[in-house]
Short mmCIF file of C-alpha atoms in Angstrom, two decimals:
data_model
loop_
_atom_site.label_atom_id
_atom_site.label_comp_id
_atom_site.label_asym_id
_atom_site.label_seq_id
_atom_site.Cartn_x
_atom_site.Cartn_y
_atom_site.Cartn_z
CA MET A 334 -4.12 -45.59 31.55
CA ASP A 335 -1.29 -47.49 33.28
CA LEU A 336 1.63 -45.30 32.26
CA ASP A 337 4.33 -47.88 33.04
CA VAL A 338 2.63 -50.50 30.87
CA PHE A 339 2.09 -47.96 28.08
CA VAL A 340 5.72 -46.86 28.11
CA SER A 341 6.96 -50.46 28.10
CA ALA A 342 4.72 -51.27 25.14
CA HIS A 343 5.91 -48.35 22.99
CA ARG A 344 9.45 -47.60 24.16
CA ALA A 345 10.95 -49.65 21.33
CA GLU A 346 9.08 -47.52 18.75
CA TRP A 347 10.35 -44.30 20.32
CA ASP A 348 13.91 -45.61 20.43
CA ARG A 349 13.67 -46.66 16.79
CA LEU A 350 12.38 -43.21 15.81
CA ASP A 351 15.24 -41.60 17.71
CA ALA A 352 17.73 -43.87 15.95
CA LEU A 353 16.34 -42.97 12.52
CA LEU A 354 16.55 -39.28 13.35
CA HIS A 355 20.22 -39.68 14.32
CA ARG A 356 21.03 -41.64 11.15
CA ARG A 357 23.74 -39.99 9.11
CA GLY A 358 23.24 -39.87 5.37
CA ARG A 359 20.07 -40.40 3.41
CA LEU A 360 17.47 -42.92 4.51
CA THR A 361 16.34 -45.69 2.21
CA GLY A 362 12.77 -45.63 0.92
CA THR A 363 11.69 -48.22 3.49
CA GLU A 364 13.35 -46.31 6.32
CA ALA A 365 11.71 -43.04 5.21
CA ASP A 366 8.29 -44.69 5.25
CA GLU A 367 9.06 -46.12 8.69
CA LEU A 368 10.09 -42.67 9.93
CA VAL A 369 6.76 -41.16 8.82
CA THR A 370 4.79 -43.99 10.44
CA LEU A 371 6.69 -43.74 13.72
CA TYR A 372 6.29 -39.95 13.72
CA GLN A 373 2.51 -40.29 13.42
CA ARG A 374 2.36 -42.96 16.13
CA THR A 375 4.58 -41.01 18.52
CA ALA A 376 2.46 -37.88 18.04
CA THR A 377 -0.61 -39.95 18.96
CA HIS A 378 1.18 -41.40 21.98
CA LEU A 379 2.11 -37.91 23.14
CA SER A 380 -1.49 -36.78 22.84
CA LEU A 381 -2.73 -39.78 24.84
CA ILE A 382 -0.22 -39.24 27.63
CA GLN A 383 -0.98 -35.51 27.81
CA SER A 384 -4.70 -36.16 28.17
CA SER A 385 -4.70 -39.28 30.34
CA ALA A 386 -1.53 -39.60 32.41
CA PRO A 387 0.63 -36.47 32.14
CA ASP A 388 4.19 -37.19 33.16
CA PRO A 389 6.61 -34.27 32.61
CA ARG A 390 9.61 -36.46 31.87
CA ILE A 391 7.85 -38.63 29.26
CA ILE A 392 6.04 -35.65 27.73
CA GLY A 393 9.33 -33.77 27.44
CA ARG A 394 11.03 -36.60 25.62
CA LEU A 395 8.13 -37.26 23.23
CA THR A 396 7.64 -33.55 22.50
CA GLN A 397 11.27 -33.31 21.45
CA LEU A 398 10.98 -36.46 19.35
CA VAL A 399 7.82 -35.24 17.60
CA ALA A 400 9.35 -31.83 16.87
CA ARG A 401 12.51 -33.35 15.41
CA ALA A 402 10.54 -35.89 13.40
CA ARG A 403 8.22 -33.23 12.03
CA SER A 404 11.23 -31.20 10.91
CA ALA A 405 12.69 -34.28 9.22
CA VAL A 406 9.39 -35.17 7.52
CA THR A 407 8.36 -31.71 6.35
CA GLY A 408 11.85 -30.37 5.84
CA THR A 409 13.13 -26.90 6.66
CA ARG A 410 13.00 -23.90 4.41
CA ARG A 411 14.31 -20.38 4.35
CA ALA A 412 12.40 -17.27 3.47
CA SER A 413 12.98 -16.15 -0.11
CA TRP A 414 12.07 -13.27 -2.35
CA ARG A 415 9.21 -15.42 -3.59
CA ASP A 416 7.76 -15.37 -0.06
CA VAL A 417 7.94 -11.58 -0.06
CA THR A 418 6.27 -11.41 -3.46
CA ASP A 419 3.51 -13.83 -2.41
CA PHE A 420 2.90 -11.81 0.74
CA LEU A 421 2.65 -8.50 -1.09
CA THR A 422 0.56 -9.78 -4.01
CA ARG A 423 -1.62 -12.33 -2.23
CA GLY A 424 -1.36 -12.67 1.54
CA PHE A 425 -1.58 -9.05 2.66
CA PRO A 426 -4.19 -7.78 0.16
CA ALA A 427 -6.31 -10.90 0.80
CA ALA A 428 -6.21 -10.31 4.56
CA VAL A 429 -7.29 -6.68 4.10
CA TYR A 430 -9.99 -7.70 1.62
CA ARG A 431 -11.40 -10.36 3.96
CA ALA A 432 -11.61 -7.79 6.76
CA ARG A 433 -13.46 -5.21 4.62
CA HIS A 434 -16.79 -5.88 6.33
CA TRP A 435 -15.17 -4.58 9.51
CA TRP A 436 -12.90 -1.75 8.41
CA VAL A 437 -15.19 -0.13 5.82
CA PRO A 438 -18.00 0.47 8.37
CA THR A 439 -15.33 1.52 10.87
CA ALA A 440 -14.05 4.10 8.37
CA LEU A 441 -17.52 5.46 7.58
CA ILE A 442 -18.62 5.72 11.22
CA SER A 443 -15.30 7.23 12.33
CA THR A 444 -15.37 9.82 9.55
CA ALA A 445 -18.92 10.77 10.51
CA ILE A 446 -17.86 11.14 14.15
CA ALA A 447 -14.90 13.36 13.21
CA ALA A 448 -17.17 15.52 11.03
CA LEU A 449 -19.75 15.78 13.83
CA ILE A 450 -17.09 16.80 16.36
CA GLY A 451 -15.75 19.35 13.87
CA TRP A 452 -19.22 20.81 13.31
CA TRP A 453 -19.86 20.97 17.08
CA ILE A 454 -16.60 22.77 17.79
CA GLY A 455 -16.85 25.04 14.77
CA THR A 456 -20.36 26.27 15.62
CA HIS A 457 -20.00 26.63 19.38
CA PRO A 458 -17.61 29.37 20.55
CA GLY A 459 -17.96 28.16 24.12
CA VAL A 460 -16.51 24.79 23.15
CA GLN A 461 -13.62 26.52 21.39
CA ALA A 462 -12.92 28.56 24.50
CA SER A 463 -12.69 25.36 26.54
CA ILE A 464 -9.96 24.09 24.23
CA ALA A 465 -7.60 27.05 24.47
CA ALA A 466 -7.48 30.77 25.13
CA PRO A 467 -8.52 33.07 22.23
CA ALA A 468 -4.92 34.17 21.64
CA GLU A 469 -3.75 30.56 21.45
CA LEU A 470 -6.57 29.69 19.04
CA ARG A 471 -5.59 32.58 16.77
CA GLU A 472 -1.98 31.43 16.83
CA MET A 473 -3.00 27.94 15.80
CA THR A 474 -5.36 28.91 13.00
CA ARG A 475 -3.87 32.11 11.50
CA PRO A 476 -1.99 32.05 8.16
CA GLY A 477 1.46 30.71 8.97
CA GLY A 478 0.19 29.50 12.33
CA GLN A 479 0.82 26.21 14.10
CA TYR A 480 -1.47 24.14 11.92
CA GLU A 481 0.43 25.20 8.80
CA THR A 482 3.98 25.19 10.16
CA TYR A 483 3.53 21.80 11.84
CA TYR A 484 4.30 20.00 8.58
CA SER A 485 7.44 22.02 7.85
CA SER A 486 8.80 22.46 11.38
CA HIS A 487 11.34 19.65 10.98
CA PRO A 488 13.52 18.31 8.15
CA ALA A 489 11.34 16.26 5.79
CA ALA A 490 13.19 12.97 6.21
CA SER A 491 13.20 13.00 10.02
CA PHE A 492 9.61 14.23 10.11
CA ALA A 493 8.48 11.42 7.79
CA ALA A 494 10.30 8.85 9.93
CA GLN A 495 8.70 10.19 13.10
CA VAL A 496 5.22 10.18 11.58
CA TRP A 497 5.69 6.67 10.25
CA THR A 498 6.86 5.38 13.63
CA ASN A 499 3.94 6.93 15.51
CA ASN A 500 1.31 5.71 13.07
CA ALA A 501 2.81 2.22 12.83
CA GLN A 502 2.71 1.98 16.62
CA ALA A 503 -0.95 3.07 16.68
CA ALA A 504 -1.86 0.50 14.00
CA ALA A 505 0.04 -2.26 15.81
CA MET A 506 -1.71 -1.41 19.08
CA CYS A 507 -5.11 -1.69 17.36
CA LEU A 508 -4.18 -5.11 16.00
CA VAL A 509 -2.64 -6.45 19.21
CA LEU A 510 -5.13 -4.99 21.71
CA GLY A 511 -8.12 -6.14 19.68
CA VAL A 512 -8.04 -9.42 21.56
CA PHE A 513 -9.33 -7.56 24.64
CA LEU A 514 -12.84 -7.59 23.15
CA GLY A 515 -11.90 -4.63 20.95
CA LEU A 516 -12.41 -2.06 23.73
CA PRO A 517 -8.88 -0.52 23.59
CA VAL A 518 -9.27 -0.27 19.82
CA LEU A 519 -12.40 1.86 20.20
CA TRP A 520 -10.56 4.22 22.53
CA ILE A 521 -7.55 4.60 20.22
CA LEU A 522 -9.86 5.21 17.28
CA PHE A 523 -11.92 7.76 19.19
CA GLN A 524 -8.81 9.70 20.20
CA ASN A 525 -7.71 9.90 16.57
CA MET A 526 -11.12 11.13 15.44
CA VAL A 527 -11.21 13.75 18.20
CA ASN A 528 -7.86 15.11 17.01
CA VAL A 529 -9.13 15.32 13.43
CA GLY A 530 -12.44 16.83 14.55
CA VAL A 531 -10.72 19.51 16.63
CA GLY A 532 -8.64 20.58 13.65
CA ILE A 533 -11.70 20.71 11.40
CA GLY A 534 -13.70 22.69 13.95
CA LEU A 535 -11.04 25.26 14.78
CA MET A 536 -10.04 25.89 11.19
CA THR A 537 -13.71 26.11 10.17
CA SER A 538 -14.35 28.73 12.84
CA ALA A 539 -11.43 30.72 11.42
CA GLY A 540 -12.80 30.43 7.88
CA ARG A 541 -9.79 28.39 6.76
CA LEU A 542 -11.23 24.88 6.35
CA ASP A 543 -9.96 24.74 2.76
CA THR A 544 -6.41 25.32 4.00
CA PHE A 545 -6.76 22.58 6.62
CA LEU A 546 -8.10 20.08 4.09
CA GLY A 547 -5.30 21.00 1.71
CA LEU A 548 -2.83 20.10 4.44
CA ILE A 549 -4.43 16.90 5.75
CA LEU A 550 -5.85 15.23 2.64
CA PRO A 551 -2.58 14.55 0.74
CA HIS A 552 -1.35 12.11 3.37
CA GLY A 553 -4.44 11.71 5.55
CA LEU A 554 -6.50 9.67 3.10
CA LEU A 555 -4.02 6.79 3.00
CA GLU A 556 -2.92 7.23 6.60
CA LEU A 557 -6.44 7.10 8.04
CA THR A 558 -7.37 4.19 5.77
CA ALA A 559 -4.47 2.21 7.24
CA VAL A 560 -5.62 3.10 10.75
CA PHE A 561 -9.20 2.08 9.90
CA VAL A 562 -7.98 -1.25 8.50
CA ALA A 563 -5.99 -1.90 11.67
CA ALA A 564 -8.90 -0.88 13.89
CA GLY A 565 -11.42 -2.96 11.94
CA THR A 566 -9.13 -5.98 12.08
CA GLY A 567 -8.63 -5.47 15.81
CA LEU A 568 -12.39 -5.32 16.33
CA ARG A 569 -12.82 -8.51 14.32
CA LEU A 570 -10.18 -10.19 16.48
CA GLY A 571 -12.09 -9.04 19.57
CA TRP A 572 -15.33 -10.44 18.18
CA THR A 573 -13.57 -13.76 17.51
CA VAL A 574 -13.05 -14.05 21.28
CA ILE A 575 -16.81 -13.67 21.75
CA ASP A 576 -17.97 -15.76 18.79
CA PRO A 577 -15.31 -18.03 17.23
CA GLY A 578 -17.90 -19.64 14.96
CA PRO A 579 -17.53 -23.33 14.05
CA ARG A 580 -13.86 -23.31 15.08
CA THR A 581 -12.64 -23.75 18.60
CA ARG A 582 -11.80 -20.43 20.25
CA ARG A 583 -8.12 -21.35 20.40
CA THR A 584 -7.99 -22.28 16.70
CA ALA A 585 -9.95 -19.20 15.64
CA LEU A 586 -7.71 -16.86 17.62
CA ALA A 587 -4.58 -18.54 16.25
CA GLU A 588 -5.76 -18.18 12.65
CA GLU A 589 -7.00 -14.61 12.99
CA GLY A 590 -3.99 -13.62 15.11
CA ARG A 591 -1.50 -14.87 12.52
CA ALA A 592 -3.35 -12.99 9.78
CA ALA A 593 -3.35 -9.85 11.95
CA LEU A 594 0.39 -10.17 12.49
CA GLY A 595 0.98 -10.30 8.75
CA MET A 596 -1.35 -7.36 8.31
CA ALA A 597 0.72 -5.33 10.78
CA ILE A 598 3.76 -5.77 8.54
CA GLY A 599 1.81 -4.80 5.44
CA LEU A 600 0.25 -1.76 7.07
CA ALA A 601 3.68 -0.61 8.20
CA LEU A 602 4.62 -0.42 4.51
CA VAL A 603 1.42 1.49 3.70
CA LEU A 604 2.09 3.93 6.54
CA PHE A 605 5.65 4.35 5.31
CA ILE A 606 4.21 5.65 2.03
CA SER A 607 1.77 7.98 3.78
CA GLY A 608 4.59 9.20 6.05
CA ALA A 609 6.72 9.98 2.99
CA ILE A 610 3.83 11.95 1.49
CA GLU A 611 3.36 13.83 4.76
CA GLY A 612 7.04 14.59 5.04
CA PHE A 613 7.77 15.59 1.44
CA VAL A 614 4.49 16.40 -0.37
CA THR A 615 2.27 18.05 2.26
CA PRO A 616 4.75 20.87 3.14
CA SER A 617 5.94 21.26 -0.45
CA GLY A 618 5.33 24.30 -2.62
CA LEU A 619 3.03 22.35 -4.96
CA PRO A 620 -0.41 23.82 -5.61
CA THR A 621 -3.13 22.57 -3.28
CA TRP A 622 -4.89 20.72 -6.10
CA ALA A 623 -1.65 18.87 -6.96
CA ARG A 624 -0.99 17.85 -3.36
CA ILE A 625 -4.57 16.62 -2.88
CA GLY A 626 -4.36 14.86 -6.24
CA ILE A 627 -1.32 12.91 -5.07
CA GLY A 628 -3.20 11.89 -1.92
CA ILE A 629 -6.25 10.76 -3.89
CA ALA A 630 -4.05 8.82 -6.32
CA ALA A 631 -2.31 7.02 -3.45
CA GLU A 632 -5.67 6.17 -1.84
CA LEU A 633 -7.17 4.88 -5.09
CA ALA A 634 -4.04 2.83 -5.77
CA PHE A 635 -4.32 1.17 -2.36
CA LEU A 636 -8.05 0.43 -2.73
CA THR A 637 -7.47 -0.99 -6.21
CA TYR A 638 -4.63 -3.10 -4.86
CA VAL A 639 -6.87 -4.50 -2.11
CA TYR A 640 -10.01 -5.09 -4.13
CA VAL A 641 -8.36 -6.40 -7.31
CA LEU A 642 -5.40 -8.42 -6.04
CA GLY A 643 -6.95 -9.17 -2.65
CA GLY A 644 -10.32 -10.12 -4.10
CA ARG A 645 -8.72 -12.43 -6.65
CA ALA A 646 -6.47 -14.09 -4.05
CA THR A 647 -9.43 -14.55 -1.69
CA ARG A 648 -11.49 -16.24 -4.38
CA GLU A 649 -8.55 -18.60 -4.94
CA GLY A 650 -8.61 -19.58 -1.26
CA GLU A 651 -5.99 -17.24 0.20
CA THR A 652 -6.80 -16.11 3.76
CA GLY A 653 -3.74 -14.13 4.77
CA ASP A 654 -2.73 -16.82 7.25
CA VAL A 655 0.72 -18.39 7.06
CA PRO A 656 1.01 -21.51 4.86
CA GLU A 657 -0.24 -24.66 6.54
CA SER A 658 3.19 -26.25 6.28
CA GLU A 659 4.63 -23.51 8.50
CA ARG A 660 2.04 -23.64 11.26
CA SER A 661 2.55 -25.48 14.52
CA ALA A 662 1.66 -29.11 14.19
CA LEU A 663 -1.71 -30.10 15.59
CA LEU A 664 -1.40 -33.33 17.50
CA PRO A 665 -4.08 -35.95 16.83
CA THR A 666 -6.33 -36.61 19.79
CA ALA A 667 -7.87 -39.81 20.96
CA ALA A 668 -11.49 -40.40 20.02
#
């Protein structure tokens, strides 16, 4: 491409588009149609120059023109309560539902690993001795010991906020680091399962597994489900890097990455609920059956929310991605 000839041939169109964008007041119907046509042509021109004869000055001007024209054509909008409602009733549950083939197996395998670690520690005194000295183990597992007082060692509100912050960070790391082929996600998940397995093993060896489950199940069911969803989504994002399917790798990562970002916001809300349960219900004086019942109710409510609302929204075409009108414009490319 001879860039000088190309610019000379189309400069008048670019100048006309710039003039229409600077026009004060409303455009006539003919002018509006002309604006749309010039926007489409200029976007094509920009694509041609980028691929054939990249010139920073020309590309800079046309990029600005295309961006301004796109804003004028599509209009601008502000987030509203309707957006929040759509996200909570359609976008977020649909994203979690679509990722179920990743996070459900992740949950089952991780739970099995935690149980296996717990059995190994609980049945092997030598392993217990490698964790801590006998006196320290007794202090952790005795009635009123560290495992029990952990949940009431701080004021409920501050404890709930701290738990929520830590868990939200772990979930966000799973979602963000998934792009590195999912390897960091596996490590984060394994560390969490080791912590759970150690607690199961030590309390089992002390004959107090029922007490441990009564402390962890009220909040742990929902909390671990959120972590499993984040980990499964991160693993799916990592697999997208390896196998993007029929989409280009860039397009696939953009789509899955936007959905993962929205999921991070939704999971933060879920973890806020589990943090509140951990801060106010777990250390409360309620009977064990009541505390566990609250945890089971919260877990069933979340699963119902995902499979009913998310399944319905998915069947209607919702993917959890941002609306098409709010995505970055894809420039047409030359054939």
